[in-house]
mmCIF file of C-alpha atoms and ligand atoms in Angstrom:
data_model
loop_
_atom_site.group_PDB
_atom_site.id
_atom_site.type_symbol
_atom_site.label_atom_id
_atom_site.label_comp_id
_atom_site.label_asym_id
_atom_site.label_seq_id
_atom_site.Cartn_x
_atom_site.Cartn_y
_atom_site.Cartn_z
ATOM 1 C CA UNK A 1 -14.634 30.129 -20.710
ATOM 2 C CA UNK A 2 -13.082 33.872 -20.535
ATOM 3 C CA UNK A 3 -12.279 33.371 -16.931
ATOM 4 C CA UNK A 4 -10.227 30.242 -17.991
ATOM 5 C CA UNK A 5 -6.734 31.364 -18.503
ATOM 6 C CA UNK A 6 -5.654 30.037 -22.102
ATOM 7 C CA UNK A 7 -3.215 27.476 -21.195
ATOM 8 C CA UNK A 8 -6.210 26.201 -18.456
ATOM 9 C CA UNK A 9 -8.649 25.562 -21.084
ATOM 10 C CA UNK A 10 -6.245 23.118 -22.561
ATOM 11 C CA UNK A 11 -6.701 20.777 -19.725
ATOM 12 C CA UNK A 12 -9.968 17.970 -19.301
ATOM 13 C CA UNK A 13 -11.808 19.645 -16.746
ATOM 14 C CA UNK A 14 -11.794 16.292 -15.231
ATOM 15 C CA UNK A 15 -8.460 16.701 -14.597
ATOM 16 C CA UNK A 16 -8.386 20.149 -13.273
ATOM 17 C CA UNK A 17 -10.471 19.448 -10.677
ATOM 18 C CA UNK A 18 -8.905 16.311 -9.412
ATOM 19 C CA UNK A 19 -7.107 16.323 -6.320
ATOM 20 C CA UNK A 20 -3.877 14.751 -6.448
ATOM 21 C CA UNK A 21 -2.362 12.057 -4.081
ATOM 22 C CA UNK A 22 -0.273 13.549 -1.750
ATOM 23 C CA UNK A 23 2.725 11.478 -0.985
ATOM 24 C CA UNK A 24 4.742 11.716 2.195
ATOM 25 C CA UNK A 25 7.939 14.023 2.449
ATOM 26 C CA UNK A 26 11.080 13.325 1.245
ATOM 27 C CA UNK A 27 13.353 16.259 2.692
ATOM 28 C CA UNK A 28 16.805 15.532 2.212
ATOM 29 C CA UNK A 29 18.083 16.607 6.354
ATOM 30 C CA UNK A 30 21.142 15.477 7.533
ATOM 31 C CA UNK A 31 20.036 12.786 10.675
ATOM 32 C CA UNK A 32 16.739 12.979 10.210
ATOM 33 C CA UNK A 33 15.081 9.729 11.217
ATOM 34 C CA UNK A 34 12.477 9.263 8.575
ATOM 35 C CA UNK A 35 9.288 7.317 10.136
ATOM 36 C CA UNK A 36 6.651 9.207 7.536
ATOM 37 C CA UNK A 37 6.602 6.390 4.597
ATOM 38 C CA UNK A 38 6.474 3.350 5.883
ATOM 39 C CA UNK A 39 10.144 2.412 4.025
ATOM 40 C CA UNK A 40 12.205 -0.393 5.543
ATOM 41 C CA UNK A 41 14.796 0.584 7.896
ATOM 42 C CA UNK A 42 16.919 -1.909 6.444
ATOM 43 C CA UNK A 43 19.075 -2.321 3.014
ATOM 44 C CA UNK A 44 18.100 -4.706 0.314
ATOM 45 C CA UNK A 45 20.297 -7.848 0.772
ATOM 46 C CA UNK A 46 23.903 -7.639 -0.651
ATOM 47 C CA UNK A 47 22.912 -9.919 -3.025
ATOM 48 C CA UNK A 48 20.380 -7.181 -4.365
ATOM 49 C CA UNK A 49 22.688 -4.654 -4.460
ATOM 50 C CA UNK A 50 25.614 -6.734 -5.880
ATOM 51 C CA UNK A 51 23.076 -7.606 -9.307
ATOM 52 C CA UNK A 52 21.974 -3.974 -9.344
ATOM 53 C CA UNK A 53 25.232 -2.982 -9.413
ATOM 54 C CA UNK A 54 26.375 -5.840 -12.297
ATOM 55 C CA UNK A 55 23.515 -4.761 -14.534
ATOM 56 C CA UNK A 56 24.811 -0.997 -14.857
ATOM 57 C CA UNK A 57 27.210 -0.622 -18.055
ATOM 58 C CA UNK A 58 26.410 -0.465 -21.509
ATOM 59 C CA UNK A 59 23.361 -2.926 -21.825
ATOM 60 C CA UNK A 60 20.906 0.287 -20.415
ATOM 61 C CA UNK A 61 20.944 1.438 -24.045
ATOM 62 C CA UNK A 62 18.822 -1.925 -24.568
ATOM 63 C CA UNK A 63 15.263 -2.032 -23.611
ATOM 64 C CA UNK A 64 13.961 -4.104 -20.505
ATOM 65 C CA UNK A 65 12.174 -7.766 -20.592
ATOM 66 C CA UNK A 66 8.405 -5.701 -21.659
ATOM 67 C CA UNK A 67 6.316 -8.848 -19.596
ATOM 68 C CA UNK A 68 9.074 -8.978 -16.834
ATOM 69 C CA UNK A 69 8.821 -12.774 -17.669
ATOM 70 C CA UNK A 70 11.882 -14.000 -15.708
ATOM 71 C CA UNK A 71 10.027 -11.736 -12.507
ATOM 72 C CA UNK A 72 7.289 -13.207 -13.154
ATOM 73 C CA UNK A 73 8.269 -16.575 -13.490
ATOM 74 C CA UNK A 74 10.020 -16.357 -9.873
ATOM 75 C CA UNK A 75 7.201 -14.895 -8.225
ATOM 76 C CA UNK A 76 5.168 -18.207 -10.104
ATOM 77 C CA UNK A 77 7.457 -20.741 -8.482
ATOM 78 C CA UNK A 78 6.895 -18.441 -5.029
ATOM 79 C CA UNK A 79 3.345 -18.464 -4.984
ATOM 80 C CA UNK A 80 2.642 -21.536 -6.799
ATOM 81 C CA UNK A 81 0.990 -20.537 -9.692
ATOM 82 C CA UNK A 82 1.586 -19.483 -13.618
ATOM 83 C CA UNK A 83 3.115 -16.697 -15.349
ATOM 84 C CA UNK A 84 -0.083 -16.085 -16.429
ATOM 85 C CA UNK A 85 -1.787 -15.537 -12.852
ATOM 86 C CA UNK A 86 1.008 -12.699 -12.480
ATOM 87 C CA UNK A 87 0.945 -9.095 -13.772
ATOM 88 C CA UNK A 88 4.177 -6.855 -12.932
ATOM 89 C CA UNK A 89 4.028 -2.894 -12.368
ATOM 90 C CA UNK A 90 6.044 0.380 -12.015
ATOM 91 C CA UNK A 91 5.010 -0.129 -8.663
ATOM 92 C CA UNK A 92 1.577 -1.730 -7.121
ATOM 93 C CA UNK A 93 0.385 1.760 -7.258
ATOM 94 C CA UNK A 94 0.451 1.676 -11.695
ATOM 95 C CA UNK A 95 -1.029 -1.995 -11.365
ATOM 96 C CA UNK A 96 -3.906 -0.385 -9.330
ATOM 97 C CA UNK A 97 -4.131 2.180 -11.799
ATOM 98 C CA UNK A 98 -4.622 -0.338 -14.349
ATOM 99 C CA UNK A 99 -7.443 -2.105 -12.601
ATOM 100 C CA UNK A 100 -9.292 0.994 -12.849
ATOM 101 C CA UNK A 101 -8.970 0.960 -16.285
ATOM 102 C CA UNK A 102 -9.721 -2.526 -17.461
ATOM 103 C CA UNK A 103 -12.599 -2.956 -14.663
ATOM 104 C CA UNK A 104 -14.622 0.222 -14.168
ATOM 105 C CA UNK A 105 -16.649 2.244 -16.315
ATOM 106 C CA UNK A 106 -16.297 6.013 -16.599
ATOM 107 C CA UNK A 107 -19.276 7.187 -14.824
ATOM 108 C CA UNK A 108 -22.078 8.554 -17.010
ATOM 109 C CA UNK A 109 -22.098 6.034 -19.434
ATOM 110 C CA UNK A 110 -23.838 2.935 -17.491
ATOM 111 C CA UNK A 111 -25.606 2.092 -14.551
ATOM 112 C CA UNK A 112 -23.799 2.633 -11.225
ATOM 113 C CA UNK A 113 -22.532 -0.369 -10.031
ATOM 114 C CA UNK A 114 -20.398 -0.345 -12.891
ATOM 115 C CA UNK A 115 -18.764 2.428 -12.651
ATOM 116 C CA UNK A 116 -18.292 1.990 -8.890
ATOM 117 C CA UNK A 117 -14.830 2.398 -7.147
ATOM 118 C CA UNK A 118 -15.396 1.034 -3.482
ATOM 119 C CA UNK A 119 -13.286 0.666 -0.039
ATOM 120 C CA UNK A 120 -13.620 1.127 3.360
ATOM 121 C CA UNK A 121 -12.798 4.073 4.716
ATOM 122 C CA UNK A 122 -9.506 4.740 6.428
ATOM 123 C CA UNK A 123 -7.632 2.977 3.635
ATOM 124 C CA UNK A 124 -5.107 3.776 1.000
ATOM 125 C CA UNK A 125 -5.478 7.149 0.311
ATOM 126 C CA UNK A 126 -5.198 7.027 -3.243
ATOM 127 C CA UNK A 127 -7.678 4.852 -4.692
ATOM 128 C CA UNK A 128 -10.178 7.787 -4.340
ATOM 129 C CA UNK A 129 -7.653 9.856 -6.302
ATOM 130 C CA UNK A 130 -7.422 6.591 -9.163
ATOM 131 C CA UNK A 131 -11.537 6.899 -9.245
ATOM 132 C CA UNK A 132 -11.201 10.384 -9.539
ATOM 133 C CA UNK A 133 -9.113 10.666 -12.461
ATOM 134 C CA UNK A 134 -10.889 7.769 -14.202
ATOM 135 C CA UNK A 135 -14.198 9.816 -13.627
ATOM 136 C CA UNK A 136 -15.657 6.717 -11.285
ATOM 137 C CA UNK A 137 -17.954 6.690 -9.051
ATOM 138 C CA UNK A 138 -16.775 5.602 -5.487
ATOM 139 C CA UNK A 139 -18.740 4.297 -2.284
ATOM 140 C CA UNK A 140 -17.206 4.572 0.773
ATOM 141 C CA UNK A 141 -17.964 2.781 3.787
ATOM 142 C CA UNK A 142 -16.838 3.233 7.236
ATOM 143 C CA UNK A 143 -14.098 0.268 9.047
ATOM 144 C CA UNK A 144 -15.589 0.414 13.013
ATOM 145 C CA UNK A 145 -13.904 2.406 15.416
ATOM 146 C CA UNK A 146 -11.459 0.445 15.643
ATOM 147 C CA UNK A 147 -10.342 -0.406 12.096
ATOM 148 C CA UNK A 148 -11.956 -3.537 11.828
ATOM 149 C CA UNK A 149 -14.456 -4.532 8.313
ATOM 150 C CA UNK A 150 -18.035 -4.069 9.912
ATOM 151 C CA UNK A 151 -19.613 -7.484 10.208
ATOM 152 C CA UNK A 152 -21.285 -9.195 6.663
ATOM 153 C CA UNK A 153 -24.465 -9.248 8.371
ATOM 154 C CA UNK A 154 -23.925 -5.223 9.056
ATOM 155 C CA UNK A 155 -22.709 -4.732 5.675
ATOM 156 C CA UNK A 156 -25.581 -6.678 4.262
ATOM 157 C CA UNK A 157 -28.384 -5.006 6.177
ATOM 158 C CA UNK A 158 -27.008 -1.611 5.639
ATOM 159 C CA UNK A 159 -27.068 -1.640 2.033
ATOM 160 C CA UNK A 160 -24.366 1.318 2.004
ATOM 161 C CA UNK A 161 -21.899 -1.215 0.799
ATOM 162 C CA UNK A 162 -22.456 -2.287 -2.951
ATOM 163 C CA UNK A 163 -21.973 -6.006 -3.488
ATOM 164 C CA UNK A 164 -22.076 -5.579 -7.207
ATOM 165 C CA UNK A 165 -19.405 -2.609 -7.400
ATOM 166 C CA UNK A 166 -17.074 -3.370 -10.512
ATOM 167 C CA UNK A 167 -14.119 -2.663 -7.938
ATOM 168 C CA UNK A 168 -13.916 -3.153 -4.654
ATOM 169 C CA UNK A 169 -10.434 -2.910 -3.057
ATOM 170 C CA UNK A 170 -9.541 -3.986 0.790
ATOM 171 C CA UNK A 171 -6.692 -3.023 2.499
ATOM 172 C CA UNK A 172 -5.187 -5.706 4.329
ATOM 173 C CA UNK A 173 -3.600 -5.458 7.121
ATOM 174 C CA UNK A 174 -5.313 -1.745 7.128
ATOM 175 C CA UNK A 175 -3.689 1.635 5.976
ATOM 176 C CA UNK A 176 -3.480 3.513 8.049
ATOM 177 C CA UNK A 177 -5.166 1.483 10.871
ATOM 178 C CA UNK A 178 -2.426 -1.339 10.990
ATOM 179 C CA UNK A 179 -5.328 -3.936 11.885
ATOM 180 C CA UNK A 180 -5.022 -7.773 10.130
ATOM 181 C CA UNK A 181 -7.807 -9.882 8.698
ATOM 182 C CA UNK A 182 -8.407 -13.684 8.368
ATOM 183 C CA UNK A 183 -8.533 -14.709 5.488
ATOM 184 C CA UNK A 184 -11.392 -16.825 6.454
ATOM 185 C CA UNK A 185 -13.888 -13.653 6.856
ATOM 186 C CA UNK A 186 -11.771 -11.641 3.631
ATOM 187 C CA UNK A 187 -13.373 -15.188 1.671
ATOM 188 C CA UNK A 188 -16.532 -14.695 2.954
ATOM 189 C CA UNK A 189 -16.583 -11.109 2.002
ATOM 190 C CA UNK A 190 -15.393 -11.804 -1.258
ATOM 191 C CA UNK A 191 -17.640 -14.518 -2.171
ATOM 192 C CA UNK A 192 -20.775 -12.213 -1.606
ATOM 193 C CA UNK A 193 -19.112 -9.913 -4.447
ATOM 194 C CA UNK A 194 -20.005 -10.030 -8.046
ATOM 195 C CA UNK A 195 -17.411 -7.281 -9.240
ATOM 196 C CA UNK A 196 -13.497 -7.410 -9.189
ATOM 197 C CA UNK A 197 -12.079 -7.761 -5.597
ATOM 198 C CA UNK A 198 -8.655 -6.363 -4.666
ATOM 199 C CA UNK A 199 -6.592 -7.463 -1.576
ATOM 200 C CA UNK A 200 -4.503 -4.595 -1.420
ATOM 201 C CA UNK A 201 -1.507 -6.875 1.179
ATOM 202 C CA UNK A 202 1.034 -4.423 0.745
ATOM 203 C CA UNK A 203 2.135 -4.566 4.542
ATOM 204 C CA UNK A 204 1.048 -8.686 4.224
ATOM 205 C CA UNK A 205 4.591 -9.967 5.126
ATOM 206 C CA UNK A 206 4.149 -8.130 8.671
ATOM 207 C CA UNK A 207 0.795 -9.955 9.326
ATOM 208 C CA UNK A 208 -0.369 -13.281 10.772
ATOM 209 C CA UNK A 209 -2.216 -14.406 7.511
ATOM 210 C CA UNK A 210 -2.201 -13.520 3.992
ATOM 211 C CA UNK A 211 -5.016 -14.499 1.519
ATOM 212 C CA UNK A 212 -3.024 -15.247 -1.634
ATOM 213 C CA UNK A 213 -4.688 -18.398 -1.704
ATOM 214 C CA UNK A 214 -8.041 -16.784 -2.856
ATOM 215 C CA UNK A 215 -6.975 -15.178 -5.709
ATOM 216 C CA UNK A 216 -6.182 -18.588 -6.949
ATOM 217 C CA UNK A 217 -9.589 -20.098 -5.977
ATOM 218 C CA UNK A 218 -11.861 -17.182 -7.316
ATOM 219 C CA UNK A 219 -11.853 -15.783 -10.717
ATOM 220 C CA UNK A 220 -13.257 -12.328 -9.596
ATOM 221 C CA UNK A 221 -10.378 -12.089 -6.486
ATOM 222 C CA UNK A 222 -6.416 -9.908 -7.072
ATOM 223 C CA UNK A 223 -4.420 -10.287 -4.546
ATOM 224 C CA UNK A 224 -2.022 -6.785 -5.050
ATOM 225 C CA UNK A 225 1.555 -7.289 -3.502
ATOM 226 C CA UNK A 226 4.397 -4.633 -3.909
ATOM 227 C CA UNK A 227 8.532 -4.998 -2.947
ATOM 228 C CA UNK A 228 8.455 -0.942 -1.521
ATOM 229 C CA UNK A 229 7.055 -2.030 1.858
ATOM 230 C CA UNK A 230 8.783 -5.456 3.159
ATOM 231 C CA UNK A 231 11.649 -5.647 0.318
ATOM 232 C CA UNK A 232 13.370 -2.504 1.383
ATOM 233 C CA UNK A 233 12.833 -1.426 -2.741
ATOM 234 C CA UNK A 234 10.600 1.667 -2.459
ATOM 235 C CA UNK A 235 12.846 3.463 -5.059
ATOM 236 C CA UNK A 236 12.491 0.941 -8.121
ATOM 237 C CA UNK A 237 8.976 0.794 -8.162
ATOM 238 C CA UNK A 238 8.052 -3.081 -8.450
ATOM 239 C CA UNK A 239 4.377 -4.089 -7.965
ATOM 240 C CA UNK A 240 2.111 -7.010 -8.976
ATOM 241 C CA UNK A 241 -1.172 -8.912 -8.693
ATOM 242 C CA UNK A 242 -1.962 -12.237 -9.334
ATOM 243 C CA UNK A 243 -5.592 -13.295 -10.226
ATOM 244 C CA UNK A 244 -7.108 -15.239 -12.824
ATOM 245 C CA UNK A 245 -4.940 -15.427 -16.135
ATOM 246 C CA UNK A 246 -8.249 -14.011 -18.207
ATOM 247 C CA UNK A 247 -7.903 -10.640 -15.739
ATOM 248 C CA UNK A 248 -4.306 -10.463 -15.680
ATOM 249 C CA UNK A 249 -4.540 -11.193 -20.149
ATOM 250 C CA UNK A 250 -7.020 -8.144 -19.954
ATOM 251 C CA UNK A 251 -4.252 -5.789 -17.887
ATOM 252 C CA UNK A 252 -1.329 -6.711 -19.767
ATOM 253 C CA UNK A 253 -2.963 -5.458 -22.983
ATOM 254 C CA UNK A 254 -3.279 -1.824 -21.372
ATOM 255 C CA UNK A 255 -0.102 -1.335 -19.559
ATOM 256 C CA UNK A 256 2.868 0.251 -21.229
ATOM 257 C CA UNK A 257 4.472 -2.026 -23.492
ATOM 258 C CA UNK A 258 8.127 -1.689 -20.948
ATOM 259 C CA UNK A 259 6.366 -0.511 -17.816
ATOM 260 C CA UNK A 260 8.536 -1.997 -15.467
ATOM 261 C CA UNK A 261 12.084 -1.039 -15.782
ATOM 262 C CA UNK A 262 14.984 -2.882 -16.387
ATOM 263 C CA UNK A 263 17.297 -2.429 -12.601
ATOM 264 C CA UNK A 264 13.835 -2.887 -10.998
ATOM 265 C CA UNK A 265 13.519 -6.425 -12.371
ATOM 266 C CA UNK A 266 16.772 -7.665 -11.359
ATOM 267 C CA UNK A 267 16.440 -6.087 -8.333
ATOM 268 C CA UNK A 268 12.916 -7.969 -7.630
ATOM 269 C CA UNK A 269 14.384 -10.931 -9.434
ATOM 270 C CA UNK A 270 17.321 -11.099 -6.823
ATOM 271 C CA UNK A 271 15.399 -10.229 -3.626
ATOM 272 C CA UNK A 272 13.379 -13.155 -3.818
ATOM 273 C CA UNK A 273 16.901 -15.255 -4.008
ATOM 274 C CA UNK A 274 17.640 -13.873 -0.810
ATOM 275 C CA UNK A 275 14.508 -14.373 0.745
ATOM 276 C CA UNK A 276 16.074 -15.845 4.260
ATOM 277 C CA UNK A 277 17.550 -12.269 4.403
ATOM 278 C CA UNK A 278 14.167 -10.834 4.229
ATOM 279 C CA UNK A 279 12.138 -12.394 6.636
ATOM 280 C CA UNK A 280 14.692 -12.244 9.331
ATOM 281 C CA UNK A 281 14.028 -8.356 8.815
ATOM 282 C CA UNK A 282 10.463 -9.122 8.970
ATOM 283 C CA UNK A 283 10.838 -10.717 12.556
ATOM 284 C CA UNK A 284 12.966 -8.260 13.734
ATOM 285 C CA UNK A 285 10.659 -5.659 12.453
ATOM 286 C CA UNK A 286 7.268 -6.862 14.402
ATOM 287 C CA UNK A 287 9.803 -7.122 17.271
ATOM 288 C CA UNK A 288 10.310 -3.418 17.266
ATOM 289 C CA UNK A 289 6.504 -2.676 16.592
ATOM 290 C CA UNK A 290 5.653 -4.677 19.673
ATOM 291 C CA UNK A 291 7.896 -2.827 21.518
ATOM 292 C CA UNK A 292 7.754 0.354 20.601
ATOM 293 C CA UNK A 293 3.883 -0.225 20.938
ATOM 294 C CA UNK A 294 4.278 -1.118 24.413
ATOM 295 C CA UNK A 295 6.340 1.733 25.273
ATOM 296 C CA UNK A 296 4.495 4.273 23.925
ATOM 297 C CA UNK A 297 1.062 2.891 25.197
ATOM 298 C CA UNK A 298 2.817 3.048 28.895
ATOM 299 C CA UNK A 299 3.360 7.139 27.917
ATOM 300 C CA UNK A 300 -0.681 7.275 27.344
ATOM 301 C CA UNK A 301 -0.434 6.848 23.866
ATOM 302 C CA UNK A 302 -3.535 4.793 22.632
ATOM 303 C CA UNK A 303 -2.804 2.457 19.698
ATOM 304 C CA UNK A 304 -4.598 -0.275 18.027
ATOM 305 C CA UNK A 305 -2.889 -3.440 17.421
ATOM 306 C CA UNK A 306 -1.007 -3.433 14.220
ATOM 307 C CA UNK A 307 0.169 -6.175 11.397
ATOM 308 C CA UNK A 308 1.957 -4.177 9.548
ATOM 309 C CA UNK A 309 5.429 -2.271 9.768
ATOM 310 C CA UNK A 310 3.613 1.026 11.030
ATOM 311 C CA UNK A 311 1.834 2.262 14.107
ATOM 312 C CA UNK A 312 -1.384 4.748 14.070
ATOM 313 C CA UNK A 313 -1.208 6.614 17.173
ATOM 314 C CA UNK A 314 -3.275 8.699 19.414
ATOM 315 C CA UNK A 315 -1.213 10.930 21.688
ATOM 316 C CA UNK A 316 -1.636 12.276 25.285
ATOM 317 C CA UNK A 317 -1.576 16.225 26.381
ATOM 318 C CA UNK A 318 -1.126 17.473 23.086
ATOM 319 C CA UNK A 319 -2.992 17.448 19.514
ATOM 320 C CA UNK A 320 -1.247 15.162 16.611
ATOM 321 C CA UNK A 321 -0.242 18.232 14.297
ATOM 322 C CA UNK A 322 1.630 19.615 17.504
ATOM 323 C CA UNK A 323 3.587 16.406 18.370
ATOM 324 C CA UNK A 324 4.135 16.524 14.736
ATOM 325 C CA UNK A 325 5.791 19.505 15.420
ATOM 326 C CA UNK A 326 7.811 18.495 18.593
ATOM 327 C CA UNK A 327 9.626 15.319 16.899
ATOM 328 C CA UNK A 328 9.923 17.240 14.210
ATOM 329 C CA UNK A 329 12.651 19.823 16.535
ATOM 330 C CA UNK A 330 13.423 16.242 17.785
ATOM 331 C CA UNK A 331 14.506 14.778 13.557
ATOM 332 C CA UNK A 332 12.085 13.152 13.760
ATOM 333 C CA UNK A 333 9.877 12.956 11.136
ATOM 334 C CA UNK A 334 6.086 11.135 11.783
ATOM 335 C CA UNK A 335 3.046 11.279 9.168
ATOM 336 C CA UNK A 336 -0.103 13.341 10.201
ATOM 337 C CA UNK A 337 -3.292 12.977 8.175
ATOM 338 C CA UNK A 338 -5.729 15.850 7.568
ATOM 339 C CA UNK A 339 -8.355 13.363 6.796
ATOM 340 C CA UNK A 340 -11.350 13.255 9.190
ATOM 341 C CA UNK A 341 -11.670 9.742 9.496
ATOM 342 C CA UNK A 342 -7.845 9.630 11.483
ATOM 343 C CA UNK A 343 -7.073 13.544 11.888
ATOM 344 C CA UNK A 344 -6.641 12.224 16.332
ATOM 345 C CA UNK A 345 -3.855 10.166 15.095
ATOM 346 C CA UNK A 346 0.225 10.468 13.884
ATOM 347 C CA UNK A 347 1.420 7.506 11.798
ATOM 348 C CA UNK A 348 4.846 5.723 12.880
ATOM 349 C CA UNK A 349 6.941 3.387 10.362
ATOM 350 C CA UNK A 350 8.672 0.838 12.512
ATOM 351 C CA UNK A 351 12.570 2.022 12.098
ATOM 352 C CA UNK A 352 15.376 0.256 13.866
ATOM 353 C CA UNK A 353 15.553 -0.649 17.224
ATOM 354 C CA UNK A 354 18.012 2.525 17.635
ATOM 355 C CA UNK A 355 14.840 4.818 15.941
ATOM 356 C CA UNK A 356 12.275 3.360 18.380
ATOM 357 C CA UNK A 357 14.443 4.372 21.251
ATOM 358 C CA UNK A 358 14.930 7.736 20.473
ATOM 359 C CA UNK A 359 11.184 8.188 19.375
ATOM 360 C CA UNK A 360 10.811 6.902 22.627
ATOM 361 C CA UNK A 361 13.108 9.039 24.314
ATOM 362 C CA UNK A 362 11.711 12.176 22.982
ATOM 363 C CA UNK A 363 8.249 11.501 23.638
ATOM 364 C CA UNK A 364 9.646 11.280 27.127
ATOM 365 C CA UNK A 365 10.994 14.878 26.990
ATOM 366 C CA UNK A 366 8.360 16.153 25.239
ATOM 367 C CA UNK A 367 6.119 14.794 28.059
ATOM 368 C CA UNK A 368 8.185 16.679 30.684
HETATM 369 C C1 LIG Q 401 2.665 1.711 -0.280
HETATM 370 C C2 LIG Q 401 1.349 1.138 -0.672
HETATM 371 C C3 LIG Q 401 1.085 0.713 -1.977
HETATM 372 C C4 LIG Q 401 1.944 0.993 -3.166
HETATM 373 O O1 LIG Q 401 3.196 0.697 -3.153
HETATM 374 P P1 LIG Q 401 4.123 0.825 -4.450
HETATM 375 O O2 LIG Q 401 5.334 1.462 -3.906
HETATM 376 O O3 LIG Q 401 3.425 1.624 -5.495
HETATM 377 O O4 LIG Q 401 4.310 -0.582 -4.870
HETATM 378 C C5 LIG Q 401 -0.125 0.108 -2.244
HETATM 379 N N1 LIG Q 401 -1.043 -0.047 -1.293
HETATM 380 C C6 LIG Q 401 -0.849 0.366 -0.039
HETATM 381 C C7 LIG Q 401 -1.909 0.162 0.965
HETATM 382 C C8 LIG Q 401 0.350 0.991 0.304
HETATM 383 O O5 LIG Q 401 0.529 1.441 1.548
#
């Protein structure tokens, strides 16, 4: 303990040793075209802004709905469920969170499998950071080399992958790989479980499928959706799940009694009454991925097929960190992970069709 400074020894030493998520930059540069966060190019609709806007005057002193019931009630009518299927967070990231909390075990106190965190691995890089500070247990277990969820018979037969894991969360589409699943082999997956099973669908409204429809069937399946990604609303932090109203009962007990704030409901509230608006920036979105895809796969970029509103990349004639570099002199700003598992490849939000070209048109200089 004398080594400890004094003001260390206050701290869990569970805490001091976890490593902490590490978002992507925000620098505040003048023309920079920001492709590092996967944030929509495009404004929430006016209608978003115009409630926003009407909600700011002397009602802040009040405190928010604390169940986001009207949000909730939308997103009911949206996905055809209940209230009660439907938990709302500061962000899907604080939902997640949750789930950690009301499913796992602290490891130490029981047998493994319940105090197992597991994914595949690339995926979301925080939900090793969540088992971390929760002191779980996690098993990770490799996509294929090319993003995809190894087959069941694989998974079975290896008997890496724990089937009775108390969480299990699945990326889909993929972060960082981009790559979509059908719902059809996510069901088959999850049926085999006998722990909670996440569908992290963050990027879902960029994809072919989604597999909403199986949290609703099975009691031990959350479907986790958030309005940063597709709803152009990174900076009010709105997330959810649905699942089974017994699961979602059990979160709502341990969130923070006004966890979602007020401006962030309305603004969730009134996106999905412009939905129309949305979804035409969906299209045009996947436009642009397919092709800026195109166009950088005719430069010798190599780039697996993506659902969702990035690209993961692997470049030609130079490493990632140093075209990270180069667009970087360009404004340009792309996302490089350390991580082993994707360190060969830069990750590229889809901006507007404007951004694509001059990603494009740099990589061209850059080239020579
Ligand atoms: C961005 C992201 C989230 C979290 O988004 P919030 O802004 O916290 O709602 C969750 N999962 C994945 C895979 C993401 O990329």
């Amino acid at each position: 303990m004398k080594s400890k400074s004094s003001i260390a020894r206050l701290v869990r030493p569970l805490v001091s040793t976890v490593h902490a998520y590490v978002p992507g930059e925000q620098p505040r540069i003048k023309g920079l075209i920001k492709l590092n966060t996967n944030e929509n190019p495009y404004p929430p609709s006016p209608r978003v802004i115009r409630d926003v806007k009407a909600a700011v005057d002397g009602r802040l002193r009040l405190y928010p709905e604390a169940s986001a019931l009207p949000l909730r009630e939308e997103l009911a009518k949206l996905h055809g469920c209940s209230p009660e299927n439907i938990v709302v967070g500061n962000g899907s990231d604080e939902v997640l969170a949750l789930a950690t909390r009301a499913f796992v075990e602290p490891a130490g106190k029981t047998k493994s499998s319940a105090s197992t965190i597991q994914y595949f691995t690339p995926s979301y890089s925080l939900y090793p950071v969540l088992a971390a500070i929760h002191g779980a247990r996690t098993n990770e277990v490799s996509l294929t080399s090319d993003f995809d969820i190894p087959e069941l018979s694989m998974l079975k037969k290896s008997r890496a992958w724990d089937f009775g894991a108390a969480l299990t969360l699945v990326t889909t589409p993929n972060a960082p790989g981009g790559r979509g699943y059908s719902t059809a082999r996510l069901e088959a997956l999850c049926r085999l479980h006998k722990g909670v099973v996440i569908l992290d669908e963050a990027y879902v409204d960029f994809a072919a499928e989604n597999a909403m429809e199986l949290a609703l069937k099975y009691p031990h399946v959350i479907v986790s959706r958030t309005f940063s990604k597709s709803y152009s609303l990174c900076f009010q932090r709105v997330g959810y799940f649905v699942g089974h109203p017994d699961l979602m009962a059990a979160l709502h007990k341990i969130r923070d009694s006004y966890n979602v704030n007020g401006l962030g409901q309305i603004a969730a509230v009134a996106t999905l009454k412009s939905l129309p608006y949305y979804r035409k920036n969906f299209k045009l979105i996947c436009a642009t991925r397919e092709r800026l895809t195109r166009a950088l796969t005719d430069l010798g970029f190599s780039i697996p097929p993506s659902q969702a509103n990035f690209i993961l990349v692997r470049p030609p004639k130079f490493s990632p960190e140093a075209w990270l570099a180069k667009w970087k002199e360009h404004k340009i700003l792309v996302r490089w992970f350390r991580s082993s598992s994707v360190r060969d490849y830069l990750r590229i939000t889809i901006g507007t069709d404007a951004e694509a070209d001059a990603l494009i048109a740099a990589a061209r200089k850059i080239l020579g």
